[in-house]
Amino acid sequence: MDSLDPSTERDLATQALARHDRPRTVLVGGLGLGFTTRAVLADPRVEHVDVVELSAPLVRWARAGLVAELAGLEEERCRLHVADVADVLTGGHEPPGPWDLVLLDVDNGPGFLVHAENADLYRVPGLARARDALEPGGVLVVWSSHVAPDLHAHLQDVAAPGETVAEVPIRVRRDGRSFTYALYVLHRGAAA
Ligand SMILES: C[S@@+](CC[C@H](N)C(=O)[O-])C[C@H]1O[C@@H](n2cnc3c(N)ncnc32)[C@H](O)[C@@H]1O
């Protein structure tokens, strides 16, 4: 997590917003430095954003304005919640869904986890819960710092017939080196 090049964190939001006609409600899993959340809030169609963050100190610092990037982020349309997003997706912790968009960026991606406990969020059970937390017609996007064929396959496994799954590779240059990040997108069918 750093602020050197937040373009892919913003892409996480803009790619989801571009795939939905009327995204009114959004769940963001992983506050970080708030780049994804600010990109969501920049869209006037969005009426409410729930941001779920594991780290209580980070949320406290955001509320106290101690981190410049996070100052003023919590406002009328945006609520911060301290919780494991996996618990929120099971319905075991507030806030309640469903949402039009579910955006997950809680770790580096399935191949390079900081928190081993996050592994299930990138596998069928966790992805199925994220898909089920979508309103009909909703969009789930998962951020990864690397191309992750297993994650792509697991998303295809949880998609219902007629729902679409896409891999969106994003080339990034950092310190003179080239990397390929990726977004994994599931578009839920319009029927409930
Ligand atoms: C890579 S950062 C997110 C970056 C964010 N997209 C941005 O725009 O700055 C990952 C964040 O997810 C949080 N996190 C890690 N595991 C989590 C979980 N299971 N539930 C909720 N938040 C989690 C971390 O504390 C960290 O703040």
XYZ file of N, CA, C and O and ligand atoms in Angstrom:
795
model
N 0.846 -1.180 0.000
C 0.000 0.000 0.000
C 0.887 1.237 0.000
O 1.662 1.451 0.927
N 0.818 2.060 -1.055
C 1.565 3.306 -1.085
C 0.822 4.295 -1.974
O -0.186 3.964 -2.589
N 1.362 5.527 -2.011
C 0.666 6.548 -2.792
C 1.467 6.936 -4.031
O 1.205 7.954 -4.640
N 2.466 6.120 -4.405
C 3.316 6.470 -5.540
C 2.538 6.493 -6.847
O 2.655 7.409 -7.639
N 1.746 5.453 -7.080
C 0.951 5.385 -8.304
C -0.375 4.701 -7.993
O -0.477 3.476 -8.079
N -1.371 5.480 -7.616
C -2.662 4.886 -7.246
C -3.590 4.652 -8.432
O -4.784 4.471 -8.259
N -3.034 4.655 -9.654
C -3.914 4.591 -10.829
C -4.723 3.290 -10.867
O -5.900 3.305 -11.232
N -4.126 2.175 -10.470
C -4.895 0.918 -10.575
C -5.954 0.828 -9.477
O -6.999 0.210 -9.683
N -5.696 1.464 -8.321
C -6.726 1.513 -7.275
C -7.924 2.319 -7.787
O -9.073 1.984 -7.499
N -7.628 3.382 -8.531
C -8.733 4.172 -9.118
C -9.424 3.374 -10.228
O -10.641 3.439 -10.381
N -8.625 2.638 -10.996
C -9.212 1.806 -12.064
C -10.225 0.815 -11.488
O -11.222 0.492 -12.138
N -9.930 0.315 -10.298
C -10.853 -0.621 -9.656
C -12.249 0.004 -9.586
O -13.259 -0.650 -9.875
N -12.300 1.264 -9.211
C -13.589 1.961 -9.141
C -14.140 2.273 -10.523
O -15.307 1.981 -10.823
N -13.320 2.861 -11.375
C -13.859 3.363 -12.649
C -14.299 2.215 -13.562
O -15.281 2.346 -14.287
N -13.585 1.090 -13.502
C -13.996 -0.055 -14.329
C -15.357 -0.586 -13.881
O -16.178 -0.977 -14.706
N -15.592 -0.602 -12.575
C -16.887 -1.071 -12.072
C -17.986 -0.068 -12.420
O -19.059 -0.446 -12.908
N -17.711 1.210 -12.182
C -18.721 2.253 -12.448
C -19.121 2.274 -13.922
O -20.288 2.485 -14.263
N -18.158 2.017 -14.791
C -18.429 2.053 -16.236
C -19.309 0.895 -16.686
O -19.907 0.947 -17.757
N -19.380 -0.147 -15.871
C -20.147 -1.342 -16.256
C -21.556 -1.358 -15.673
O -22.245 -2.369 -15.773
N -21.932 -0.278 -14.994
C -23.259 -0.266 -14.355
C -24.017 0.992 -14.777
O -23.459 2.079 -14.779
N -25.313 0.829 -15.133
C -26.106 1.977 -15.577
C -26.452 2.916 -14.433
O -26.517 4.127 -14.606
N -26.717 2.328 -13.262
C -27.174 3.170 -12.145
C -26.598 2.658 -10.821
O -27.301 2.054 -10.010
N -25.305 2.875 -10.608
C -24.676 2.380 -9.373
C -24.972 3.298 -8.195
O -24.333 4.317 -8.018
N -25.952 2.917 -7.397
C -26.345 3.780 -6.274
C -25.619 3.401 -4.988
O -25.313 4.249 -4.172
N -25.371 2.095 -4.799
C -24.764 1.648 -3.546
C -23.501 0.848 -3.850
O -23.461 0.040 -4.786
N -22.466 1.076 -3.016
C -21.156 0.469 -3.277
C -20.562 -0.038 -1.967
O -20.609 0.661 -0.944
N -19.994 -1.228 -2.012
C -19.169 -1.750 -0.912
C -17.724 -1.742 -1.385
O -17.411 -2.296 -2.446
N -16.849 -1.104 -0.579
C -15.412 -1.131 -0.853
C -14.760 -1.942 0.253
O -14.857 -1.576 1.428
N -14.114 -3.033 -0.098
C -13.403 -3.865 0.880
C -11.941 -3.505 0.854
O -11.249 -3.771 -0.140
N -11.482 -2.831 1.959
C -10.103 -2.372 2.072
C -10.020 -0.881 1.831
O -10.117 -0.414 0.696
N -9.863 -0.114 2.937
C -9.780 1.349 2.822
C -8.462 1.788 2.204
O -8.444 2.627 1.295
N -7.343 1.231 2.709
C -6.028 1.664 2.238
C -5.874 3.160 2.404
O -6.173 3.719 3.462
N -5.455 3.830 1.355
C -5.321 5.287 1.410
C -6.501 5.986 0.733
O -6.447 7.178 0.436
N -7.550 5.216 0.455
C -8.808 5.821 0.038
C -8.906 6.194 -1.435
O -9.864 6.858 -1.832
N -7.961 5.759 -2.254
C -8.002 6.169 -3.665
C -9.213 5.565 -4.378
O -9.886 6.249 -5.165
N -9.481 4.292 -4.110
C -10.646 3.650 -4.726
C -11.925 4.350 -4.277
O -12.799 4.684 -5.092
N -12.023 4.604 -2.980
C -13.244 5.212 -2.429
C -13.466 6.610 -2.992
O -14.588 6.970 -3.363
N -12.400 7.402 -3.082
C -12.575 8.754 -3.644
C -13.022 8.682 -5.104
O -13.822 9.506 -5.553
N -12.505 7.716 -5.844
C -12.916 7.579 -7.250
C -14.387 7.170 -7.330
O -15.107 7.605 -8.233
N -14.848 6.371 -6.389
C -16.275 6.014 -6.347
C -17.114 7.250 -6.043
O -18.112 7.541 -6.715
N -16.679 8.013 -5.035
C -17.454 9.180 -4.610
C -17.475 10.284 -5.668
O -18.358 11.146 -5.660
N -16.519 10.254 -6.582
C -16.482 11.266 -7.649
C -17.619 11.069 -8.645
O -17.893 11.958 -9.455
N -18.272 9.904 -8.584
C -19.379 9.631 -9.508
C -20.682 10.080 -8.854
O -21.102 9.505 -7.833
N -21.346 11.096 -9.418
C -22.554 11.631 -8.765
C -23.720 10.653 -8.728
O -24.685 10.873 -7.990
N -23.643 9.560 -9.500
C -24.730 8.572 -9.451
C -24.710 7.782 -8.143
O -25.708 7.179 -7.752
N -23.563 7.779 -7.474
C -23.407 6.974 -6.254
C -24.030 7.712 -5.072
O -23.677 8.852 -4.782
N -24.951 7.022 -4.385
C -25.651 7.644 -3.257
C -25.077 7.230 -1.916
O -25.158 7.972 -0.939
N -24.522 6.002 -1.830
C -24.001 5.531 -0.543
C -22.849 4.544 -0.752
O -22.962 3.619 -1.553
N -21.779 4.775 0.004
C -20.605 3.889 -0.053
C -20.321 3.358 1.346
O -20.184 4.140 2.296
N -20.253 2.046 1.493
C -19.780 1.414 2.722
C -18.345 0.979 2.490
O -18.071 0.183 1.581
N -17.430 1.485 3.321
C -16.032 1.074 3.236
C -15.731 0.210 4.454
O -15.922 0.656 5.596
N -15.293 -1.014 4.221
C -15.019 -1.945 5.317
C -13.517 -2.157 5.416
O -12.868 -2.570 4.439
N -12.990 -1.857 6.603
C -11.535 -1.892 6.809
C -11.215 -2.679 8.084
O -11.798 -2.439 9.135
N -10.245 -3.585 7.958
C -9.838 -4.443 9.075
C -9.114 -3.666 10.166
O -9.224 -3.988 11.351
N -8.362 -2.675 9.779
C -7.488 -1.972 10.723
C -8.230 -0.828 11.417
O -8.489 0.219 10.813
N -8.509 -1.024 12.714
C -9.191 0.030 13.480
C -8.353 1.308 13.554
O -8.900 2.410 13.404
N -7.022 1.201 13.765
C -6.238 2.443 13.805
C -6.346 3.249 12.509
O -6.456 4.480 12.549
N -6.352 2.565 11.365
C -6.439 3.295 10.089
C -7.745 4.095 10.016
O -7.760 5.255 9.584
N -8.830 3.477 10.460
C -10.125 4.174 10.443
C -10.107 5.339 11.439
O -10.612 6.433 11.139
N -9.484 5.110 12.602
C -9.376 6.228 13.578
C -8.588 7.384 12.987
O -8.964 8.543 13.108
N -7.458 7.057 12.329
C -6.622 8.106 11.734
C -7.399 8.846 10.642
O -7.275 10.055 10.493
N -8.192 8.096 9.883
C -8.999 8.731 8.826
C -9.978 9.724 9.451
O -10.115 10.855 8.992
N -10.632 9.271 10.528
C -11.644 10.140 11.163
C -11.006 11.356 11.820
O -11.594 12.429 11.863
N -9.783 11.173 12.325
C -9.104 12.278 13.011
C -8.351 13.175 12.033
O -7.752 14.166 12.449
N -8.343 12.796 10.766
C -7.647 13.608 9.766
C -6.135 13.498 9.871
O -5.407 14.394 9.426
N -5.644 12.391 10.460
C -4.197 12.244 10.663
C -3.465 11.763 9.417
O -2.247 11.833 9.353
N -4.212 11.239 8.453
C -3.610 10.804 7.183
C -4.201 11.708 6.103
O -5.418 11.686 5.880
N -3.342 12.489 5.466
C -3.842 13.520 4.541
C -4.774 12.921 3.489
O -5.837 13.485 3.198
N -4.393 11.774 2.945
C -5.188 11.181 1.854
C -6.597 10.810 2.315
O -7.507 10.703 1.506
N -6.753 10.558 3.624
C -8.039 10.056 4.120
C -8.889 11.142 4.780
O -10.042 10.886 5.149
N -8.326 12.328 4.928
C -9.040 13.393 5.642
C -10.351 13.726 4.927
O -10.379 13.907 3.711
N -11.419 13.778 5.686
C -12.721 14.165 5.146
C -13.387 13.115 4.285
O -14.421 13.377 3.672
N -12.820 11.922 4.269
C -13.393 10.876 3.395
C -14.772 10.438 3.881
O -15.681 10.208 3.079
N -14.900 10.321 5.215
C -16.207 9.903 5.742
C -17.126 11.118 5.724
O -16.866 12.116 6.394
N -18.153 11.045 4.922
C -19.092 12.161 4.794
C -20.481 11.585 4.610
O -20.684 10.386 4.799
N -21.403 12.438 4.243
C -22.799 12.023 4.170
C -23.013 10.765 3.328
O -23.815 9.898 3.660
N -22.297 10.670 2.215
C -22.500 9.517 1.318
C -21.566 8.354 1.636
O -21.646 7.305 0.970
N -20.665 8.514 2.611
C -19.618 7.504 2.805
C -19.454 7.148 4.277
O -19.190 8.026 5.103
N -19.598 5.862 4.588
C -19.441 5.387 5.963
C -18.269 4.396 6.038
O -18.174 3.491 5.211
N -17.421 4.597 7.059
C -16.315 3.671 7.311
C -16.746 2.681 8.389
O -17.361 3.074 9.383
N -16.394 1.405 8.204
C -16.742 0.353 9.161
C -15.480 -0.442 9.468
O -14.753 -0.834 8.533
N -15.248 -0.723 10.748
C -14.122 -1.582 11.123
C -14.630 -3.016 11.181
O -15.456 -3.361 12.033
N -14.170 -3.836 10.263
C -14.603 -5.234 10.199
C -13.758 -5.963 9.168
O -13.060 -5.342 8.355
N -13.829 -7.286 9.230
C -13.272 -8.129 8.166
C -14.351 -8.206 7.082
O -15.490 -8.603 7.367
N -14.007 -7.840 5.868
C -15.026 -7.816 4.810
C -15.579 -9.222 4.561
O -16.728 -9.369 4.116
N -14.805 -10.253 4.904
C -15.308 -11.623 4.759
C -16.515 -11.819 5.673
O -17.500 -12.486 5.292
N -16.470 -11.249 6.880
C -17.607 -11.361 7.809
C -18.804 -10.558 7.313
O -19.956 -10.964 7.493
N -18.542 -9.420 6.705
C -19.631 -8.597 6.152
C -20.322 -9.362 5.022
O -21.552 -9.384 4.919
N -19.532 -10.024 4.195
C -20.114 -10.733 3.047
C -20.922 -11.960 3.473
O -21.817 -12.387 2.745
N -20.629 -12.511 4.654
C -21.457 -13.629 5.140
C -22.719 -13.111 5.819
O -23.582 -13.903 6.194
N -22.803 -11.800 6.037
C -23.939 -11.237 6.771
C -23.717 -11.279 8.273
O -24.609 -10.938 9.052
N -22.522 -11.693 8.718
C -22.236 -11.812 10.147
C -21.817 -10.499 10.783
O -21.587 -10.456 11.997
N -21.660 -9.472 10.018
C -21.231 -8.171 10.555
C -21.836 -7.075 9.693
O -21.994 -7.246 8.493
N -22.160 -5.957 10.322
C -22.645 -4.797 9.555
C -21.519 -4.259 8.675
O -20.350 -4.469 8.990
N -21.815 -3.576 7.614
C -23.116 -3.126 7.127
C -23.817 -4.208 6.312
O -23.157 -5.068 5.718
N -25.153 -4.108 6.246
C -25.893 -5.082 5.439
C -25.906 -4.703 3.959
O -25.949 -3.526 3.633
N -25.862 -5.702 3.091
C -26.008 -5.473 1.662
C -27.459 -5.589 1.272
O -28.331 -5.525 2.151
N -27.768 -5.835 0.020
C -26.817 -5.936 -1.096
C -26.405 -4.561 -1.629
O -26.965 -3.539 -1.234
N -25.413 -4.614 -2.546
C -24.889 -3.394 -3.160
C -24.896 -3.545 -4.684
O -24.847 -4.661 -5.205
N -24.897 -2.407 -5.375
C -24.801 -2.440 -6.846
C -23.384 -2.798 -7.285
O -23.196 -3.471 -8.303
N -22.400 -2.304 -6.523
C -20.997 -2.616 -6.833
C -20.318 -3.156 -5.585
O -20.502 -2.596 -4.498
N -19.537 -4.205 -5.744
C -18.680 -4.702 -4.664
C -17.247 -4.678 -5.194
O -16.939 -5.324 -6.208
N -16.387 -3.895 -4.519
C -15.001 -3.709 -4.952
C -14.074 -4.260 -3.878
O -14.113 -3.788 -2.731
N -13.260 -5.227 -4.232
C -12.395 -5.863 -3.237
C -10.922 -5.603 -3.555
O -10.424 -5.983 -4.624
N -10.257 -4.949 -2.607
C -8.802 -4.749 -2.677
C -8.284 -4.822 -1.245
O -8.014 -3.807 -0.618
N -8.192 -6.048 -0.735
C -7.787 -6.230 0.660
C -6.364 -6.753 0.777
O -5.824 -6.836 1.881
N -5.769 -7.121 -0.352
C -4.451 -7.756 -0.262
C -3.759 -7.582 -1.611
O -4.282 -6.911 -2.502
N -2.594 -8.188 -1.774
C -1.878 -8.018 -3.041
C -2.482 -8.833 -4.179
O -2.151 -8.620 -5.336
N -3.342 -9.758 -3.824
C -3.860 -10.699 -4.812
C -3.585 -12.103 -4.294
O -2.814 -12.280 -3.337
N -4.197 -13.093 -4.916
C -4.147 -14.446 -4.336
C -2.755 -15.069 -4.301
O -2.489 -15.942 -3.480
N -1.851 -14.598 -5.160
C -0.524 -15.229 -5.216
C 0.493 -14.613 -4.277
O 1.643 -15.068 -4.223
N 0.097 -13.592 -3.531
C 1.087 -12.844 -2.746
C 0.367 -12.180 -1.573
O 0.276 -10.969 -1.486
N -0.170 -13.014 -0.663
C -1.013 -12.499 0.409
C -0.191 -11.918 1.557
O 0.811 -12.512 1.977
N -0.638 -10.786 2.078
C -0.086 -10.236 3.321
C -0.767 -10.922 4.504
O -0.136 -11.267 5.496
N -2.079 -11.129 4.391
C -2.863 -11.791 5.437
C -3.325 -13.143 4.874
O -4.205 -13.176 4.021
N -2.754 -14.233 5.389
C -3.134 -15.563 4.881
C -4.640 -15.801 5.028
O -5.246 -16.516 4.230
N -5.239 -15.143 6.051
C -6.679 -15.334 6.313
C -7.523 -14.817 5.149
O -8.704 -15.135 5.049
N -6.945 -14.007 4.276
C -7.711 -13.466 3.149
C -7.831 -14.448 1.979
O -8.537 -14.149 1.011
N -7.166 -15.592 2.076
C -7.113 -16.503 0.920
C -8.501 -16.853 0.395
O -8.726 -16.892 -0.823
N -9.463 -17.092 1.318
C -10.789 -17.537 0.875
C -11.536 -16.480 0.064
O -12.437 -16.815 -0.707
N -11.159 -15.203 0.270
C -11.830 -14.150 -0.510
C -11.516 -14.265 -1.996
O -12.225 -13.695 -2.831
N -10.456 -14.978 -2.327
C -10.040 -15.140 -3.726
C -10.404 -16.522 -4.269
O -10.018 -16.860 -5.368
N -11.112 -17.302 -3.445
C -11.507 -18.647 -3.873
C -13.031 -18.738 -3.954
O -13.743 -17.806 -3.574
N -13.523 -19.887 -4.379
C -14.946 -20.032 -4.676
C -15.858 -19.611 -3.511
O -16.789 -18.824 -3.734
N -15.637 -20.066 -2.267
C -16.621 -19.688 -1.229
C -16.704 -18.179 -1.029
O -17.805 -17.611 -0.966
N -15.565 -17.517 -0.945
C -15.568 -16.069 -0.721
C -16.109 -15.312 -1.923
O -16.883 -14.354 -1.779
N -15.731 -15.739 -3.118
C -16.203 -15.063 -4.330
C -17.703 -15.270 -4.520
O -18.417 -14.362 -4.972
N -18.183 -16.455 -4.145
C -19.624 -16.721 -4.271
C -20.399 -15.800 -3.332
O -21.451 -15.256 -3.699
N -19.855 -15.576 -2.121
C -20.546 -14.673 -1.188
C -20.516 -13.236 -1.713
O -21.489 -12.493 -1.585
N -19.400 -12.861 -2.314
C -19.317 -11.507 -2.880
C -20.301 -11.355 -4.036
O -20.984 -10.331 -4.156
N -20.412 -12.367 -4.851
C -21.375 -12.330 -5.968
C -22.807 -12.269 -5.432
O -23.650 -11.527 -5.931
N -23.082 -13.035 -4.381
C -24.438 -13.059 -3.826
C -24.786 -11.747 -3.119
O -25.966 -11.479 -2.874
N -23.764 -10.959 -2.768
C -23.998 -9.671 -2.096
C -24.343 -8.570 -3.093
O -24.543 -7.419 -2.700
N -24.370 -8.913 -4.383
C -24.703 -7.930 -5.415
C -26.200 -7.854 -5.632
O -26.891 -8.880 -5.623
N -26.682 -6.642 -5.870
C -28.043 -6.478 -6.389
C -28.091 -7.123 -7.779
O -27.053 -7.234 -8.453
N -29.277 -7.513 -8.239
C -29.363 -7.972 -9.631
C -28.776 -6.912 -10.568
O -29.014 -5.709 -10.388
N -27.979 -7.365 -11.523
C -27.322 -6.423 -12.438
C -26.053 -5.814 -11.866
O -25.411 -4.995 -12.528
N -25.695 -6.213 -10.651
C -24.528 -5.634 -9.987
C -23.204 -6.134 -10.540
O -23.137 -7.093 -11.307
N -22.144 -5.439 -10.112
C -20.807 -5.739 -10.633
C -19.835 -5.936 -9.466
O -19.749 -5.093 -8.564
N -19.118 -7.055 -9.509
C -18.046 -7.348 -8.545
C -16.716 -7.182 -9.265
O -16.539 -7.713 -10.369
N -15.779 -6.423 -8.650
C -14.436 -6.321 -9.229
C -13.413 -6.589 -8.125
O -13.510 -6.049 -7.022
N -12.448 -7.444 -8.443
C -11.385 -7.810 -7.499
C -10.056 -7.348 -8.087
O -9.737 -7.659 -9.243
N -9.287 -6.609 -7.273
C -7.988 -6.069 -7.693
C -6.898 -7.095 -7.390
O -6.920 -7.755 -6.344
N -5.915 -7.187 -8.274
C -4.766 -8.074 -8.005
C -3.498 -7.420 -8.555
O -3.510 -6.828 -9.637
N -2.409 -7.561 -7.815
C -1.125 -6.993 -8.267
C -0.439 -7.900 -9.284
O 0.695 -7.639 -9.671
N -1.134 -8.944 -9.702
C -0.566 -9.859 -10.695
C -1.714 -10.548 -11.425
O -2.823 -10.636 -10.894
N -1.409 -11.035 -12.603
C -2.395 -11.845 -13.330
C -2.582 -13.139 -12.546
O -1.611 -13.754 -12.099
N -3.846 -13.517 -12.326
C -4.157 -14.635 -11.437
C -5.146 -15.580 -12.115
O -6.363 -15.462 -11.922
N -4.647 -16.521 -12.905
C -5.552 -17.416 -13.642
C -6.492 -18.203 -12.732
O -7.648 -18.456 -13.107
N -6.037 -18.562 -11.537
C -6.917 -19.314 -10.623
C -8.106 -18.467 -10.187
O -9.238 -18.957 -10.121
N -7.827 -17.205 -9.898
C -8.907 -16.291 -9.494
C -9.924 -16.148 -10.633
O -11.141 -16.202 -10.409
N -9.426 -16.026 -11.844
C -10.298 -15.932 -13.021
C -11.177 -17.189 -13.125
O -12.404 -17.103 -13.301
N -10.559 -18.342 -12.948
C -11.305 -19.605 -13.052
C -12.336 -19.727 -11.925
O -13.477 -20.167 -12.152
N -11.959 -19.311 -10.712
C -12.905 -19.394 -9.585
C -14.107 -18.474 -9.821
O -15.239 -18.834 -9.500
N -13.845 -17.294 -10.390
C -14.967 -16.379 -10.674
C -15.902 -16.999 -11.713
O -17.125 -16.875 -11.614
N -15.301 -17.664 -12.712
C -16.146 -18.327 -13.716
C -16.983 -19.428 -13.060
O -18.126 -19.652 -13.435
N -16.402 -20.078 -12.054
C -17.146 -21.131 -11.349
C -18.344 -20.575 -10.580
O -19.362 -21.258 -10.440
N -18.210 -19.355 -10.038
C -19.313 -18.832 -9.219
C -20.350 -18.070 -10.059
O -21.442 -17.797 -9.577
N -20.012 -17.745 -11.292
C -20.967 -17.026 -12.148
C -22.126 -17.947 -12.518
O -21.922 -19.116 -12.848
N -23.335 -17.411 -12.441
C -24.508 -18.171 -12.872
C -24.553 -18.159 -14.399
O -23.915 -17.300 -15.036
N -25.308 -19.100 -14.996
C -25.407 -19.103 -16.459
C -25.855 -17.743 -16.982
O -26.759 -17.127 -16.422
N -25.172 -17.263 -18.021
C -25.514 -15.975 -18.622
C -24.764 -14.799 -18.011
O -24.769 -13.698 -18.573
N -24.129 -14.994 -16.843
C -23.360 -13.899 -16.245
C -21.961 -13.855 -16.866
O -21.419 -14.894 -17.257
N -21.399 -12.648 -16.924
C -20.110 -12.517 -17.601
C -18.970 -12.313 -16.601
O -19.142 -11.682 -15.553
N -17.834 -12.862 -16.978
C -16.608 -12.725 -16.177
C -15.514 -12.238 -17.121
O -15.417 -12.702 -18.260
N -14.724 -11.272 -16.642
C -13.654 -10.752 -17.503
C -12.387 -10.521 -16.691
O -12.434 -10.203 -15.502
N -11.263 -10.690 -17.378
C -9.960 -10.340 -16.817
C -9.500 -9.070 -17.531
O -9.489 -9.023 -18.759
N -9.126 -8.054 -16.745
C -8.674 -6.787 -17.325
C -7.223 -6.561 -16.901
O -6.959 -6.083 -15.794
N -6.251 -6.919 -17.736
C -4.853 -6.675 -17.364
C -4.523 -5.187 -17.467
O -5.026 -4.501 -18.357
N -3.695 -4.706 -16.564
C -3.292 -3.288 -16.574
C -1.769 -3.237 -16.473
O -1.190 -3.691 -15.483
N -1.140 -2.679 -17.506
C 0.325 -2.545 -17.489
C 0.709 -1.329 -16.651
O 0.154 -0.246 -16.839
N 1.666 -1.502 -15.764
C 2.110 -0.426 -14.878
C 3.630 -0.367 -14.914
O 4.299 -1.413 -14.915
N 4.184 0.865 -14.952
C 5.648 1.014 -14.853
C 5.986 1.607 -13.502
O 5.439 2.628 -13.091
N 6.871 0.935 -12.769
C 7.303 1.425 -11.458
C 8.806 1.280 -11.378
O 9.346 0.208 -11.654
N 9.484 2.366 -10.991
C 10.948 2.336 -10.848
C 11.604 1.791 -12.112
O 12.556 0.992 -12.031
N 11.085 2.169 -13.275
C 11.683 1.742 -14.528
C 11.388 0.305 -14.903
O 11.882 -0.200 -15.914
N 10.574 -0.371 -14.094
C 10.232 -1.771 -14.409
C 8.760 -1.863 -14.792
O 7.942 -1.048 -14.378
N 8.443 -2.876 -15.573
C 7.091 -3.045 -16.077
C 6.397 -4.197 -15.338
O 6.991 -5.276 -15.163
N 5.171 -3.969 -14.896
C 4.392 -5.003 -14.201
C 3.015 -5.100 -14.842
O 2.535 -4.129 -15.418
N 2.396 -6.245 -14.696
C 1.009 -6.381 -15.128
C 0.139 -6.664 -13.918
O 0.236 -7.730 -13.307
N -0.676 -5.679 -13.546
C -1.692 -5.868 -12.523
C -2.940 -6.382 -13.238
O -2.977 -6.425 -14.476
N -3.976 -6.709 -12.494
C -5.199 -7.174 -13.165
C -6.421 -6.921 -12.302
O -6.347 -6.925 -11.067
N -7.525 -6.677 -12.995
C -8.831 -6.595 -12.343
C -9.653 -7.777 -12.830
O -9.606 -8.124 -14.015
N -10.406 -8.375 -11.913
C -11.264 -9.505 -12.261
C -12.705 -9.086 -12.016
O -13.057 -8.650 -10.914
N -13.518 -9.194 -13.047
C -14.858 -8.598 -13.055
C -15.912 -9.686 -13.227
O -15.792 -10.544 -14.113
N -16.932 -9.637 -12.379
C -18.112 -10.485 -12.577
C -19.319 -9.563 -12.666
O -19.518 -8.717 -11.780
N -20.077 -9.705 -13.731
C -21.295 -8.903 -13.911
C -22.489 -9.812 -13.661
O -22.732 -10.742 -14.429
N -23.183 -9.547 -12.554
C -24.324 -10.403 -12.190
C -25.499 -10.170 -13.131
O -25.750 -9.036 -13.559
N -26.219 -11.221 -13.394
C -27.383 -11.109 -14.267
C -28.445 -10.205 -13.655
O -28.504 -10.012 -12.431
N -29.305 -9.661 -14.497
C -30.332 -8.724 -14.034
C -31.458 -9.427 -13.282
O -32.124 -8.822 -12.443
N -31.676 -10.713 -13.537
C -32.725 -11.444 -12.816
C -32.226 -11.749 -11.413
O -31.055 -12.064 -11.216
N -33.123 -11.657 -10.421
C -32.708 -11.897 -9.028
C -32.334 -13.350 -8.806
O -32.756 -14.213 -9.528
C -3.989 -2.532 -0.660
S -4.887 -1.697 0.575
C -6.277 -1.042 -0.308
C -5.916 0.113 -1.179
C -7.152 0.893 -1.613
N -7.785 0.281 -2.761
C -6.829 2.345 -1.931
O -7.425 2.877 -2.831
O -5.982 2.919 -1.246
C -5.629 -3.036 1.451
C -6.441 -2.591 2.657
O -7.295 -3.655 3.050
C -7.255 -3.816 4.453
N -7.634 -5.224 4.721
C -6.859 -6.332 4.686
N -7.592 -7.433 4.881
C -8.878 -7.020 5.052
C -10.105 -7.693 5.279
N -10.164 -9.037 5.345
N -11.233 -6.960 5.421
C -11.185 -5.601 5.337
N -10.049 -4.901 5.111
C -8.911 -5.606 4.959
C -5.839 -3.426 4.823
O -5.737 -3.066 6.184
C -5.595 -2.254 3.872
O -6.045 -1.041 4.434
